[in-house]
PDB file of C-alpha atoms in Angstrom:
ATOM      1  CA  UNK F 110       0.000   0.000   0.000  1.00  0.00           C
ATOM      2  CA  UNK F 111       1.420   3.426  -0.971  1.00  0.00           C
ATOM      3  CA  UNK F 112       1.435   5.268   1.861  1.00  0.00           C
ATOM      4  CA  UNK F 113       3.182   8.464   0.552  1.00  0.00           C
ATOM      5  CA  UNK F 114       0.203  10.522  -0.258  1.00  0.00           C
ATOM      6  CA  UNK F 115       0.276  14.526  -1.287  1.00  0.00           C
ATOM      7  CA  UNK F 116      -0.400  16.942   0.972  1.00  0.00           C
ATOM      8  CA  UNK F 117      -4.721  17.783   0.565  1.00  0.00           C
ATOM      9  CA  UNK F 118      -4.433  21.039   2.892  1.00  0.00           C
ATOM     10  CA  UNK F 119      -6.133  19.224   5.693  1.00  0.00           C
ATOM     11  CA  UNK F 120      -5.513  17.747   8.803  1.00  0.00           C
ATOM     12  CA  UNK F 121      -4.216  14.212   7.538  1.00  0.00           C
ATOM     13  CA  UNK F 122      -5.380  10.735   8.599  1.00  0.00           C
ATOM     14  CA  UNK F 123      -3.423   8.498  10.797  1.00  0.00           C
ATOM     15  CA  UNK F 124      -1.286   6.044   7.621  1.00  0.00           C
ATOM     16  CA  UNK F 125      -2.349   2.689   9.610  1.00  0.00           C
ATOM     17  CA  UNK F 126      -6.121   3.980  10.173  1.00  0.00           C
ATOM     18  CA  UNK F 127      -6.970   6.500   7.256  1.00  0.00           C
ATOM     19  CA  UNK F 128     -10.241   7.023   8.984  1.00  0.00           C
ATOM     20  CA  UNK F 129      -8.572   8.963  12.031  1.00  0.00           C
ATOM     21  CA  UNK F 130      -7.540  12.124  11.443  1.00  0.00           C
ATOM     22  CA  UNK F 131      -4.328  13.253  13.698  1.00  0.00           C
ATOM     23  CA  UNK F 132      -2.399  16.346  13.442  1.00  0.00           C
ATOM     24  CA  UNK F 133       0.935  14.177  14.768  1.00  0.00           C
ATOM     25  CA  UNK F 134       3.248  12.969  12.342  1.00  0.00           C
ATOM     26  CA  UNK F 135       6.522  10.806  13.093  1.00  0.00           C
ATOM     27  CA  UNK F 136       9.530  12.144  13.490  1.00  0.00           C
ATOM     28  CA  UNK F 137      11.449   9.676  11.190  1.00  0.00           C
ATOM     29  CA  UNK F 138       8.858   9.286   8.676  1.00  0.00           C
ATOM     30  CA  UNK F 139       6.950  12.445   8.782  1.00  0.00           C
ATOM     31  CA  UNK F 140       3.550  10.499   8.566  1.00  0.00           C
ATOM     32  CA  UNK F 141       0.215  11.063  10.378  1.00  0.00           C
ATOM     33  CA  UNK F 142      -0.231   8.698  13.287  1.00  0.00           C
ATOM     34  CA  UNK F 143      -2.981   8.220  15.420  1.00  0.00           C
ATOM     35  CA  UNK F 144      -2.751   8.075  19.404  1.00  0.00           C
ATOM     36  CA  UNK F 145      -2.608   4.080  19.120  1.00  0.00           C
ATOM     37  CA  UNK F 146       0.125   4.404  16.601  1.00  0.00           C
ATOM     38  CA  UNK F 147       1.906   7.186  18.505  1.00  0.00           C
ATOM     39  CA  UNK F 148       5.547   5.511  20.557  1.00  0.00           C
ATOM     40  CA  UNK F 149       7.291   8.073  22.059  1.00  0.00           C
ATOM     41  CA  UNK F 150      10.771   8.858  21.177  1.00  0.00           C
ATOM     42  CA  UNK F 151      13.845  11.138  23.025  1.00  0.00           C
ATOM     43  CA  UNK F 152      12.581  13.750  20.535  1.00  0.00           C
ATOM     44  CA  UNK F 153       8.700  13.756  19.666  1.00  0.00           C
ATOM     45  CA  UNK F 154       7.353  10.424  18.798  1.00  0.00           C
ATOM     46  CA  UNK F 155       7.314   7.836  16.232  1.00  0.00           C
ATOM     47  CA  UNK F 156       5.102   5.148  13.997  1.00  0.00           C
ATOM     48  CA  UNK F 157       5.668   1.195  15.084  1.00  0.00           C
ATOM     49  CA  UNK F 158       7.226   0.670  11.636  1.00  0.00           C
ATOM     50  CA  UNK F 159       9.956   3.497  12.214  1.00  0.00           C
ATOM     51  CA  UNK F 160      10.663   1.583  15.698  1.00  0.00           C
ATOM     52  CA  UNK F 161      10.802  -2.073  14.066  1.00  0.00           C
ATOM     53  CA  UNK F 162      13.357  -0.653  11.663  1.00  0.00           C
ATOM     54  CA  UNK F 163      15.414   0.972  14.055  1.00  0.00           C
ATOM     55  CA  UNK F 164      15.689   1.771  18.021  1.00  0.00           C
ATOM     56  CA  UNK F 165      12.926   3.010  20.144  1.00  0.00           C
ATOM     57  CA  UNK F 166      11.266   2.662  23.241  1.00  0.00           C
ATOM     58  CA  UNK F 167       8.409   0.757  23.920  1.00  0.00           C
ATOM     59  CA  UNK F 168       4.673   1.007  23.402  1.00  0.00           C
ATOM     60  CA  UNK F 169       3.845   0.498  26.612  1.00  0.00           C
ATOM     61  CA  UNK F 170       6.282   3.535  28.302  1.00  0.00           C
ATOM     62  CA  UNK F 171       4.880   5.606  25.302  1.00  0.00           C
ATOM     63  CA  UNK F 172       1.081   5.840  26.383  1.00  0.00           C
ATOM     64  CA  UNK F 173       1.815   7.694  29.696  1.00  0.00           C
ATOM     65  CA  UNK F 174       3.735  10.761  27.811  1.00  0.00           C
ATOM     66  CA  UNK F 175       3.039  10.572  24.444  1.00  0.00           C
ATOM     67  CA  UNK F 176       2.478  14.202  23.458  1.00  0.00           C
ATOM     68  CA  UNK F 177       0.496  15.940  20.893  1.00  0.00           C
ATOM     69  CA  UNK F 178       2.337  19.000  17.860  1.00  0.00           C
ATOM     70  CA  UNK F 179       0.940  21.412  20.975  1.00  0.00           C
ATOM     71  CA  UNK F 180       2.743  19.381  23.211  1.00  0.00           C
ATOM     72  CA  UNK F 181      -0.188  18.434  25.417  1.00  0.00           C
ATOM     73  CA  UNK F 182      -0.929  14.813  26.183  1.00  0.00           C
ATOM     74  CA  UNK F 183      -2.761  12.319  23.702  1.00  0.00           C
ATOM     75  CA  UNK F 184      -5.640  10.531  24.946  1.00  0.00           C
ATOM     76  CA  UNK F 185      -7.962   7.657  23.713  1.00  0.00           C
ATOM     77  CA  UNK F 186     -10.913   9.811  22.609  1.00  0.00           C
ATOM     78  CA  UNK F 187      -9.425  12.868  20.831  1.00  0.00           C
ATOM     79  CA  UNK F 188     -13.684  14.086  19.743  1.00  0.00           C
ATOM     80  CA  UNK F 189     -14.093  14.407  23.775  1.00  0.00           C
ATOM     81  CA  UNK F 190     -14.392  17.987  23.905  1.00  0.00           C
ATOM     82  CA  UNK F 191     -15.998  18.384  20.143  1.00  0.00           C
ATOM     83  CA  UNK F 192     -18.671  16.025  21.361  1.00  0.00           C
ATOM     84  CA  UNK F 193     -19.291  17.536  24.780  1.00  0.00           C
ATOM     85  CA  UNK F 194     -19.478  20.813  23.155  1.00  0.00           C
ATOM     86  CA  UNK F 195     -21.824  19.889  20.680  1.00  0.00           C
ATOM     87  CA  UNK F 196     -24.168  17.958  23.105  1.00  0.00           C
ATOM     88  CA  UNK F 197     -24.309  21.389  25.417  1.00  0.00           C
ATOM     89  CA  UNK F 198     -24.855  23.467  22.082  1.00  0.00           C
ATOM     90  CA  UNK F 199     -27.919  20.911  21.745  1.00  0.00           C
ATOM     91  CA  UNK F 200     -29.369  20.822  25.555  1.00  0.00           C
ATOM     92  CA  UNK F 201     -29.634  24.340  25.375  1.00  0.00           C
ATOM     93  CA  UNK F 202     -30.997  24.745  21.796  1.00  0.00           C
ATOM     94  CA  UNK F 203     -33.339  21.564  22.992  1.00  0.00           C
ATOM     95  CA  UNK F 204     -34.322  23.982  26.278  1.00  0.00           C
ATOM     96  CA  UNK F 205     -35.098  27.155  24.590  1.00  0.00           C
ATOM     97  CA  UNK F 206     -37.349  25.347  22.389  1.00  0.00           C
ATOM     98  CA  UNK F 207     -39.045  24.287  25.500  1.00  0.00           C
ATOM     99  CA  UNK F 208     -38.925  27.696  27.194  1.00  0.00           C
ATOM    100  CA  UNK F 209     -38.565  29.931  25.141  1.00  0.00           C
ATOM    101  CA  UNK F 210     -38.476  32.849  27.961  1.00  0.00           C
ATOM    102  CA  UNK F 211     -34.247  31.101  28.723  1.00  0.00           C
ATOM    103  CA  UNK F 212     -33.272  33.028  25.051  1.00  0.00           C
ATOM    104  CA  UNK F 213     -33.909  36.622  26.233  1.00  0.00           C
ATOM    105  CA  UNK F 214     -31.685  36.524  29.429  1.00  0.00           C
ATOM    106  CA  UNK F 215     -29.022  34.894  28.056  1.00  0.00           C
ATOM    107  CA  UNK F 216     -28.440  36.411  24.285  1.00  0.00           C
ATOM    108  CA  UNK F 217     -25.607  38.790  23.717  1.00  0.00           C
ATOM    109  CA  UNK F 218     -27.348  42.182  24.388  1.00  0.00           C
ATOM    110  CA  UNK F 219     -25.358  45.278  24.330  1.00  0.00           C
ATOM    111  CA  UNK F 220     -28.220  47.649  26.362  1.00  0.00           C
ATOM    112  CA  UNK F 221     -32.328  47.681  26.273  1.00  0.00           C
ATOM    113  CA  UNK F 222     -33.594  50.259  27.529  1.00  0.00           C
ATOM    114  CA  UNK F 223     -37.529  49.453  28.934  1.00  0.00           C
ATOM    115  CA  UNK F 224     -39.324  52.998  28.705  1.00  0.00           C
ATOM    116  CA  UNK F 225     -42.137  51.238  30.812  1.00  0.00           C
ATOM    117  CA  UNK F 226     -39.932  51.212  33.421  1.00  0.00           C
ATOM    118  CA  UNK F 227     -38.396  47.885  33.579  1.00  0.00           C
ATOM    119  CA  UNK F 228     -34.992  47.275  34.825  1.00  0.00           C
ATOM    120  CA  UNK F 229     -32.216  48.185  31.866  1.00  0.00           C
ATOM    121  CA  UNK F 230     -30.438  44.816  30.545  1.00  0.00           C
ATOM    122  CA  UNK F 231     -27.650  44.114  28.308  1.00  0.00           C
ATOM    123  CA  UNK F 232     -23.879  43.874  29.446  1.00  0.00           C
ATOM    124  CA  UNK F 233     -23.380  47.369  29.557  1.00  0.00           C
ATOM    125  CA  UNK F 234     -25.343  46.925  33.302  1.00  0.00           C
ATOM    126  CA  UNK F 235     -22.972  44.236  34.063  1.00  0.00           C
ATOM    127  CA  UNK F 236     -24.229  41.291  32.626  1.00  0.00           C
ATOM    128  CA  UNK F 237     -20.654  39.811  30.797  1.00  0.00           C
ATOM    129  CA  UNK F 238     -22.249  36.476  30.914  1.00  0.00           C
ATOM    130  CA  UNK F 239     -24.275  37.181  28.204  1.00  0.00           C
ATOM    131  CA  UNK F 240     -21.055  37.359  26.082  1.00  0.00           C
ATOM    132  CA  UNK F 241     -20.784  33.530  26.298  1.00  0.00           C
ATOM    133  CA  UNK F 242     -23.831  32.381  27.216  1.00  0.00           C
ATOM    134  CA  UNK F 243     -24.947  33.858  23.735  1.00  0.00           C
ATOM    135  CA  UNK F 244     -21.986  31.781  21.975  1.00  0.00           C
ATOM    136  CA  UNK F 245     -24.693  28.342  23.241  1.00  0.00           C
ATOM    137  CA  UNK F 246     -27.488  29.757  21.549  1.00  0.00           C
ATOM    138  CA  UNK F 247     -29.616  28.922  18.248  1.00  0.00           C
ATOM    139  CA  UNK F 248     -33.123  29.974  17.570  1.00  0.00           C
ATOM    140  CA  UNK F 249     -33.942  27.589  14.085  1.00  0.00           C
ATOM    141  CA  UNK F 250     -33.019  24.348  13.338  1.00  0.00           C
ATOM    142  CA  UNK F 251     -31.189  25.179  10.305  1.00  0.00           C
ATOM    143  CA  UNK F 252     -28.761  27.473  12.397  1.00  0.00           C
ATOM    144  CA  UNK F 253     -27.498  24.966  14.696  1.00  0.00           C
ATOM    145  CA  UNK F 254     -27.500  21.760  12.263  1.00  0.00           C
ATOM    146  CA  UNK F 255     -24.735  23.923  10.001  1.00  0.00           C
ATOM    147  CA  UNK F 256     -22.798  25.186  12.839  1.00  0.00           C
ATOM    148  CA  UNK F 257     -22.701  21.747  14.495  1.00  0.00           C
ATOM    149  CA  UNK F 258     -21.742  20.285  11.521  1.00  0.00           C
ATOM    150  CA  UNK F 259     -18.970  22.798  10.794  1.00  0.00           C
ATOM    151  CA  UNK F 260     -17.640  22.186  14.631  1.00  0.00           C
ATOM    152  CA  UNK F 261     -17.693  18.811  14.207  1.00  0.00           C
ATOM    153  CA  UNK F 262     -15.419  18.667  10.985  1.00  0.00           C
ATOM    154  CA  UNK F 263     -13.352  21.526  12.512  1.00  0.00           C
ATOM    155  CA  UNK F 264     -13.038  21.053  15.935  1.00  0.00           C
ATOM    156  CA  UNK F 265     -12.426  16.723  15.527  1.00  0.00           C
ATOM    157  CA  UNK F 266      -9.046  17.172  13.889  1.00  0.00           C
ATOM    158  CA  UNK F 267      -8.095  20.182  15.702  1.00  0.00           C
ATOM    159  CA  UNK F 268      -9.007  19.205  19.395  1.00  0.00           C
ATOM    160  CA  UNK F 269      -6.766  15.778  18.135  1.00  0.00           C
ATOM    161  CA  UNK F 270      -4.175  18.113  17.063  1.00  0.00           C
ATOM    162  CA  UNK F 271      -4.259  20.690  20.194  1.00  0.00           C
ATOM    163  CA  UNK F 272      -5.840  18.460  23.133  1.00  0.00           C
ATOM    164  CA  UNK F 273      -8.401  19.148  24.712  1.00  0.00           C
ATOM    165  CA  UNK F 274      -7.642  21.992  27.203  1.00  0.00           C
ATOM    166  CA  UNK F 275      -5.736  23.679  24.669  1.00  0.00           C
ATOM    167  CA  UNK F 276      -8.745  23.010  22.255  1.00  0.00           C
ATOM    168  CA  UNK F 277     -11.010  24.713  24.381  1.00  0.00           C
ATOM    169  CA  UNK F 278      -9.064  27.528  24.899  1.00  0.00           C
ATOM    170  CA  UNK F 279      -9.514  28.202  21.531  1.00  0.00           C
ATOM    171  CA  UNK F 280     -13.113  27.288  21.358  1.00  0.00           C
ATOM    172  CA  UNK F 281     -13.967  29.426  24.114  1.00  0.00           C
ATOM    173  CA  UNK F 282     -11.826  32.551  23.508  1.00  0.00           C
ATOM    174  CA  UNK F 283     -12.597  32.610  20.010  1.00  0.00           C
ATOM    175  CA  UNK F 284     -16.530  33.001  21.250  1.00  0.00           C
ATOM    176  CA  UNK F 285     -15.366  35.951  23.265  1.00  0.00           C
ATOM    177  CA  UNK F 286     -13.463  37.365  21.012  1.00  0.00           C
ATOM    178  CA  UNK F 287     -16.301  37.546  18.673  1.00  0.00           C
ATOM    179  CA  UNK F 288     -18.481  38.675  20.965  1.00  0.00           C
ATOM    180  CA  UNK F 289     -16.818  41.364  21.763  1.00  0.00           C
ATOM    181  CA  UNK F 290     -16.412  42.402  18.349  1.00  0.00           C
ATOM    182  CA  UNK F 291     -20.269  42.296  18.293  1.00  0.00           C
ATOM    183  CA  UNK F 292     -21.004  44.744  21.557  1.00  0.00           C
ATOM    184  CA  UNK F 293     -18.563  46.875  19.841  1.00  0.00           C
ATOM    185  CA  UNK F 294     -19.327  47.679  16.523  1.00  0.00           C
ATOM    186  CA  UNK F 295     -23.469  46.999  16.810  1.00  0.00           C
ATOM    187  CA  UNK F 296     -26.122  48.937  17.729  1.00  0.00           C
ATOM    188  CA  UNK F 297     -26.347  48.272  21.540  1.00  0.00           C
ATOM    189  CA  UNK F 298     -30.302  47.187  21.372  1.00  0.00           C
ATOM    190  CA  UNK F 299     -29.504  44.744  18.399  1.00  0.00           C
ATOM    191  CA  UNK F 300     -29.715  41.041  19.977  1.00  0.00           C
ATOM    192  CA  UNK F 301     -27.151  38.084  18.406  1.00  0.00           C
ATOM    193  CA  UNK F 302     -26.890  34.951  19.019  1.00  0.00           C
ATOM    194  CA  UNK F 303     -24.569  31.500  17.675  1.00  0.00           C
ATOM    195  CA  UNK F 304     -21.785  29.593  17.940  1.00  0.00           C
ATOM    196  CA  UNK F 305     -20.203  30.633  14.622  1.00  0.00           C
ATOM    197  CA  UNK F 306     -17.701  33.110  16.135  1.00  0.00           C
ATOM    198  CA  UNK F 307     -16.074  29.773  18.290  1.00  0.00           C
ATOM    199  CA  UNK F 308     -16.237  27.970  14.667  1.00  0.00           C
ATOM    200  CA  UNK F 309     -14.817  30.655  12.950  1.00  0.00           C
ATOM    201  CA  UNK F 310     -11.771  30.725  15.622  1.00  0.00           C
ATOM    202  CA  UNK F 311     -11.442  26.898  14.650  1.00  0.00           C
ATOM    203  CA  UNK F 312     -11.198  27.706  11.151  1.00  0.00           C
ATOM    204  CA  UNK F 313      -8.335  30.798  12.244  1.00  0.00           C
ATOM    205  CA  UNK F 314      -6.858  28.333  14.042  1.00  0.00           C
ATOM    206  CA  UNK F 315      -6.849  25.000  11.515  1.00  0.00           C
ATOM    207  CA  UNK F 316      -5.129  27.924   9.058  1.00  0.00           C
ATOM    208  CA  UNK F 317      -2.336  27.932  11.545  1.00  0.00           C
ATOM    209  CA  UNK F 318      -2.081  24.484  12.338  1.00  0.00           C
ATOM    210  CA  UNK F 319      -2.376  23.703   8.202  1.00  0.00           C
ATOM    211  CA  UNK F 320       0.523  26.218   7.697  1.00  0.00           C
ATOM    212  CA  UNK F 321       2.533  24.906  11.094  1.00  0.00           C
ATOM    213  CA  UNK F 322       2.442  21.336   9.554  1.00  0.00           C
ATOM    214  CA  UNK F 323       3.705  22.774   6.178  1.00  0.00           C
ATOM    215  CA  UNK F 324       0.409  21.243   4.236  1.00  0.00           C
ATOM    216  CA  UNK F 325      -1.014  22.960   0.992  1.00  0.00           C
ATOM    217  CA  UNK F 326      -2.625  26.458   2.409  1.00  0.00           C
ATOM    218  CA  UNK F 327      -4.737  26.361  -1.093  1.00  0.00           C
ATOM    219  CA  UNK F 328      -7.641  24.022   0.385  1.00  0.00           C
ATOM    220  CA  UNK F 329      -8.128  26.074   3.627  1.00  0.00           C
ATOM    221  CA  UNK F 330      -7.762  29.205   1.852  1.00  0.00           C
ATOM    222  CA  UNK F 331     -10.458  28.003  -0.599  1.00  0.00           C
ATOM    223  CA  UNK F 332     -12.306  26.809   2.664  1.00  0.00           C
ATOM    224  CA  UNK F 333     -11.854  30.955   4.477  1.00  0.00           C
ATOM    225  CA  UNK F 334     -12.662  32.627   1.263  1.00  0.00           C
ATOM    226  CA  UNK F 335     -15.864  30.576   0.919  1.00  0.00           C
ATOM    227  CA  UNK F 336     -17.023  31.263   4.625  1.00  0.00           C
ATOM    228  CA  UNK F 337     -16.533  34.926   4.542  1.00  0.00           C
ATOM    229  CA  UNK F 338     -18.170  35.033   0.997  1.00  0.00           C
ATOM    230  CA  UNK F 339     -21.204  33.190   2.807  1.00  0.00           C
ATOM    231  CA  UNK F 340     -20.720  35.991   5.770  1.00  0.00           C
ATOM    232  CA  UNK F 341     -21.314  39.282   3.421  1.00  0.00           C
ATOM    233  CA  UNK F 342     -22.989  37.735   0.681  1.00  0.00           C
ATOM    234  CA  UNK F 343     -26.858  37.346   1.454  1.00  0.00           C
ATOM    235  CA  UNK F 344     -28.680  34.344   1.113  1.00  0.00           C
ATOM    236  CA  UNK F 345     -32.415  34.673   1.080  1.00  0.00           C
ATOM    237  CA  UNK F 346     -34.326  33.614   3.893  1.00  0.00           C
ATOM    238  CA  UNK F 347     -31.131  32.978   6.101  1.00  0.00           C
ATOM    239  CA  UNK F 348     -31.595  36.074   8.126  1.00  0.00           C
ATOM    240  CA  UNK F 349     -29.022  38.493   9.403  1.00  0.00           C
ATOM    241  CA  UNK F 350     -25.598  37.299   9.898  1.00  0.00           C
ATOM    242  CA  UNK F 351     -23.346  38.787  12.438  1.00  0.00           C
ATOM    243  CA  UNK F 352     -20.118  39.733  10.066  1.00  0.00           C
ATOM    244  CA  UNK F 353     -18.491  41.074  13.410  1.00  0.00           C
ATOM    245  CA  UNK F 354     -18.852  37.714  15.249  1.00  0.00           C
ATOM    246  CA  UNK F 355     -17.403  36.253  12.658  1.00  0.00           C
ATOM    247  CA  UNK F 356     -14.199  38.229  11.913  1.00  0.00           C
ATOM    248  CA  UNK F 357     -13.549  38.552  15.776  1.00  0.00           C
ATOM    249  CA  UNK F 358     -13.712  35.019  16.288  1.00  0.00           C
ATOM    250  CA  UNK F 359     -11.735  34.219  13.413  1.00  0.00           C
ATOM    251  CA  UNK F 360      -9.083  37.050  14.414  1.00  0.00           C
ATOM    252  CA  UNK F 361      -8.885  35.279  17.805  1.00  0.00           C
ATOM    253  CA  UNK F 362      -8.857  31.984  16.867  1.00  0.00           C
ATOM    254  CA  UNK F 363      -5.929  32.783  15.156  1.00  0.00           C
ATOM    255  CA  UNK F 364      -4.071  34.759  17.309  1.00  0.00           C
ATOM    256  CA  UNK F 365      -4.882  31.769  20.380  1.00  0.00           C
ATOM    257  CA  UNK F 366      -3.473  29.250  17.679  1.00  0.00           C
ATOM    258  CA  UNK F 367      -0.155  30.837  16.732  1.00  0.00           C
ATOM    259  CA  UNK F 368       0.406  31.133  20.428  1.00  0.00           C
ATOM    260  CA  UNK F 369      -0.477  26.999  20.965  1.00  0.00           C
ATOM    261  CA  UNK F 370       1.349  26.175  17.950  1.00  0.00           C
ATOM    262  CA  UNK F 371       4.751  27.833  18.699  1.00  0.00           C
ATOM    263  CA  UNK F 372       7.745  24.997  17.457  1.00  0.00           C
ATOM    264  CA  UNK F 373       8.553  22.178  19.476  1.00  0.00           C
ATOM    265  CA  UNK F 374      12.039  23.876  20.378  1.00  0.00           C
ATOM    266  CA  UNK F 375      10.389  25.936  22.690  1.00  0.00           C
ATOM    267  CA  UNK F 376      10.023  22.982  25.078  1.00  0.00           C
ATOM    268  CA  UNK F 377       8.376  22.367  28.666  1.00  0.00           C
ATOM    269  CA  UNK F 378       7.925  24.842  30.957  1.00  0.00           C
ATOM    270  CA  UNK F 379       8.685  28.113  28.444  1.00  0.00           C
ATOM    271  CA  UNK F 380       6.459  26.631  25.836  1.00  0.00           C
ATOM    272  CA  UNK F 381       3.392  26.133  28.176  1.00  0.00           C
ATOM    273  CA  UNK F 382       4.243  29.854  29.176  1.00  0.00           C
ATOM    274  CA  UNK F 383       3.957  31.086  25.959  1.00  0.00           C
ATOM    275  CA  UNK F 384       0.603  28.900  24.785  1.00  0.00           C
ATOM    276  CA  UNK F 385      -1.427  30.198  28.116  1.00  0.00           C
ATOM    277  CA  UNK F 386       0.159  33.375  28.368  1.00  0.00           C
ATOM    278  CA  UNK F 387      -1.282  33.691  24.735  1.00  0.00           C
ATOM    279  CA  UNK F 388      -4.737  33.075  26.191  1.00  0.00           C
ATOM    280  CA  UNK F 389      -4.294  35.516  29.195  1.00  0.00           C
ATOM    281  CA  UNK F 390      -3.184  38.229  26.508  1.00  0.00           C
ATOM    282  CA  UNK F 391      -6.219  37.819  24.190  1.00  0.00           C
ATOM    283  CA  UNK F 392      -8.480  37.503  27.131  1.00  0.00           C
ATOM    284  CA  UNK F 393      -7.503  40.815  28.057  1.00  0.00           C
ATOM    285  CA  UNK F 394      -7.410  42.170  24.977  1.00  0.00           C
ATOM    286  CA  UNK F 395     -11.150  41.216  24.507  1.00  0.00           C
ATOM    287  CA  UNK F 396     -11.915  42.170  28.009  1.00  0.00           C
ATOM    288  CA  UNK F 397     -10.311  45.705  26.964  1.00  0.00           C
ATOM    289  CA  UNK F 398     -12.554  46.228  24.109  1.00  0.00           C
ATOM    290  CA  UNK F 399     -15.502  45.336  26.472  1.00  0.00           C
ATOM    291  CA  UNK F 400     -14.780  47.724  29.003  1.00  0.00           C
ATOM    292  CA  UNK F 401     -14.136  50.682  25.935  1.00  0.00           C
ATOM    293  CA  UNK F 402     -17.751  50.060  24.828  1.00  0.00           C
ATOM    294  CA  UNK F 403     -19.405  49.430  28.037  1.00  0.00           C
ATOM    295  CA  UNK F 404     -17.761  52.685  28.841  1.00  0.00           C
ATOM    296  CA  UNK F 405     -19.484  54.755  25.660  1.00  0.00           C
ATOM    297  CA  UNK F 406     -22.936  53.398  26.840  1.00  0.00           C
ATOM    298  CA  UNK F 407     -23.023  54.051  30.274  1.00  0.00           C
TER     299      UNK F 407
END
């Protein structure tokens, strides 16, 4: 079996099990391997054909520190997080359909003025949950069936590549990021909802990991021309899309990626320094813009 195949521009599958895709590649070889094909080596790790041919450790003191291209630790079920996240995206869609009274309190609202009297909401009066409890929400089925789908094709191969607290990091900051973007730059009494500024950090952040492996960028470009095509090109009957959640969150992602992805030479303690100080920098850097606009509206 030829095992040599081009580059397609997308995370690859593992060589032994084509149906797994892995963003860890030997270090002899250079080709994708899976977490079960994954034996660690004094640098990185390597396929069981690489260690038959040569010297290596064993499988069994490989499974304890084999490490992912973020240098985080591999486990069994690399979809963990994807799942999880997509079976909270669907509670809540699931409860909002149920009671439909949850989706006011908890969609990204800049500030509402009631001139009956009612209290004022929005997270200019200090409600900053809204800017990620807002990232969980869908109104129509056709909303969250496309951006499940694109977190599940996304986020799998990514959250194999990153690992899973690392993954969420960029899930989570990306949805931030975006929101942010939102309260800024709409009108304040304009609600928004989704999770496509999190799935547009994944794709920020795939670009990064495509260009970090050395892959064909021509696929994913395609793939971030076509999304922000679909972002200011109307489609009838698909309602208002949020443009601004969707460049923030693909801004962040980005940003949070190159900081996860910096080269393996940058080992142990300084590399883990740079990844999360990445996220602490962003996260203030979206709090920032937060505070700016909260500050015009008070």
């Amino acid at each position: 079996m030829d095992t040599d195949r081009p580059d397609t521009g997308r995370v690859p599958g593992c060589y032994r099990h084509p149906d797994r895709a892995t963003g860890i590649s030997c270090t002899r070889c250079e080709r994708p391997i899976c977490p079960d094909c994954m034996i660690s080596a004094s640098v990185g790790f390597q396929c069981p054909q690489c260690v038959r041919s040569g010297s290596g450790t064993g499988h069994g003191a490989a499974a304890a520190s084999a490490r992912n291209i973020a240098g985080g630790v591999v486990v069994t079920d690399t979809a963990l997080a994807t799942k999880t996240l997509m079976g909270i995206n669907a509670a809540v869609f699931l409860a909002v359909l149920a009671a439909p009274a949850l989706l006011t309190p908890l969609e990204l609202l800049g500030r509402y003025v009631d001139y009956l009297g009612g209290p004022l909401e929005g997270v200019s009066t200090g409600q900053y949950y809204r800017l990620l409890t807002s990232v969980f929400l869908h109104e129509q089925w056709l909303h969250i069936i496309g951006n499940m789908t694109a977190l599940w094709f996304l986020g799998a191969p990514l959250e194999a590549a990153l690992g899973r607290a690392r993954y969420l990091a960029v899930y989570l900051l990306s949805g931030l990021g975006g929101s942010a973007l939102v309260y800024l730059l709409t009108p304040p009494n304009m609600p928004t909802l989704g999770a496509s500024g999190a799935i547009f950090g994944l794709l920020g952040a795939t670009v990064v990991l495509i260009r970090r492996m050395r892959h064909s960028m021509r696929p994913i470009a395609v793939m971030v021309l076509l999304m922000l095509v679909l972002t200011f090109v109307p489609i009838g009957g698909s309602g208002e899309i949020s443009w601004q959640a969707h460049i923030g969150g693909l801004v962040t992602g980005a940003l949070v990626g190159l900081g996860m992805l910096v080269p393996s030479a940058a080992a142990g303690r300084r590399r883990a320094l740079v990844q999360w100080g990445t996220c602490a920098a962003v996260f203030l850097l979206a709090g920032a813009v937060v505070l700016i606009r909260t500050a015009e509206l008070v």
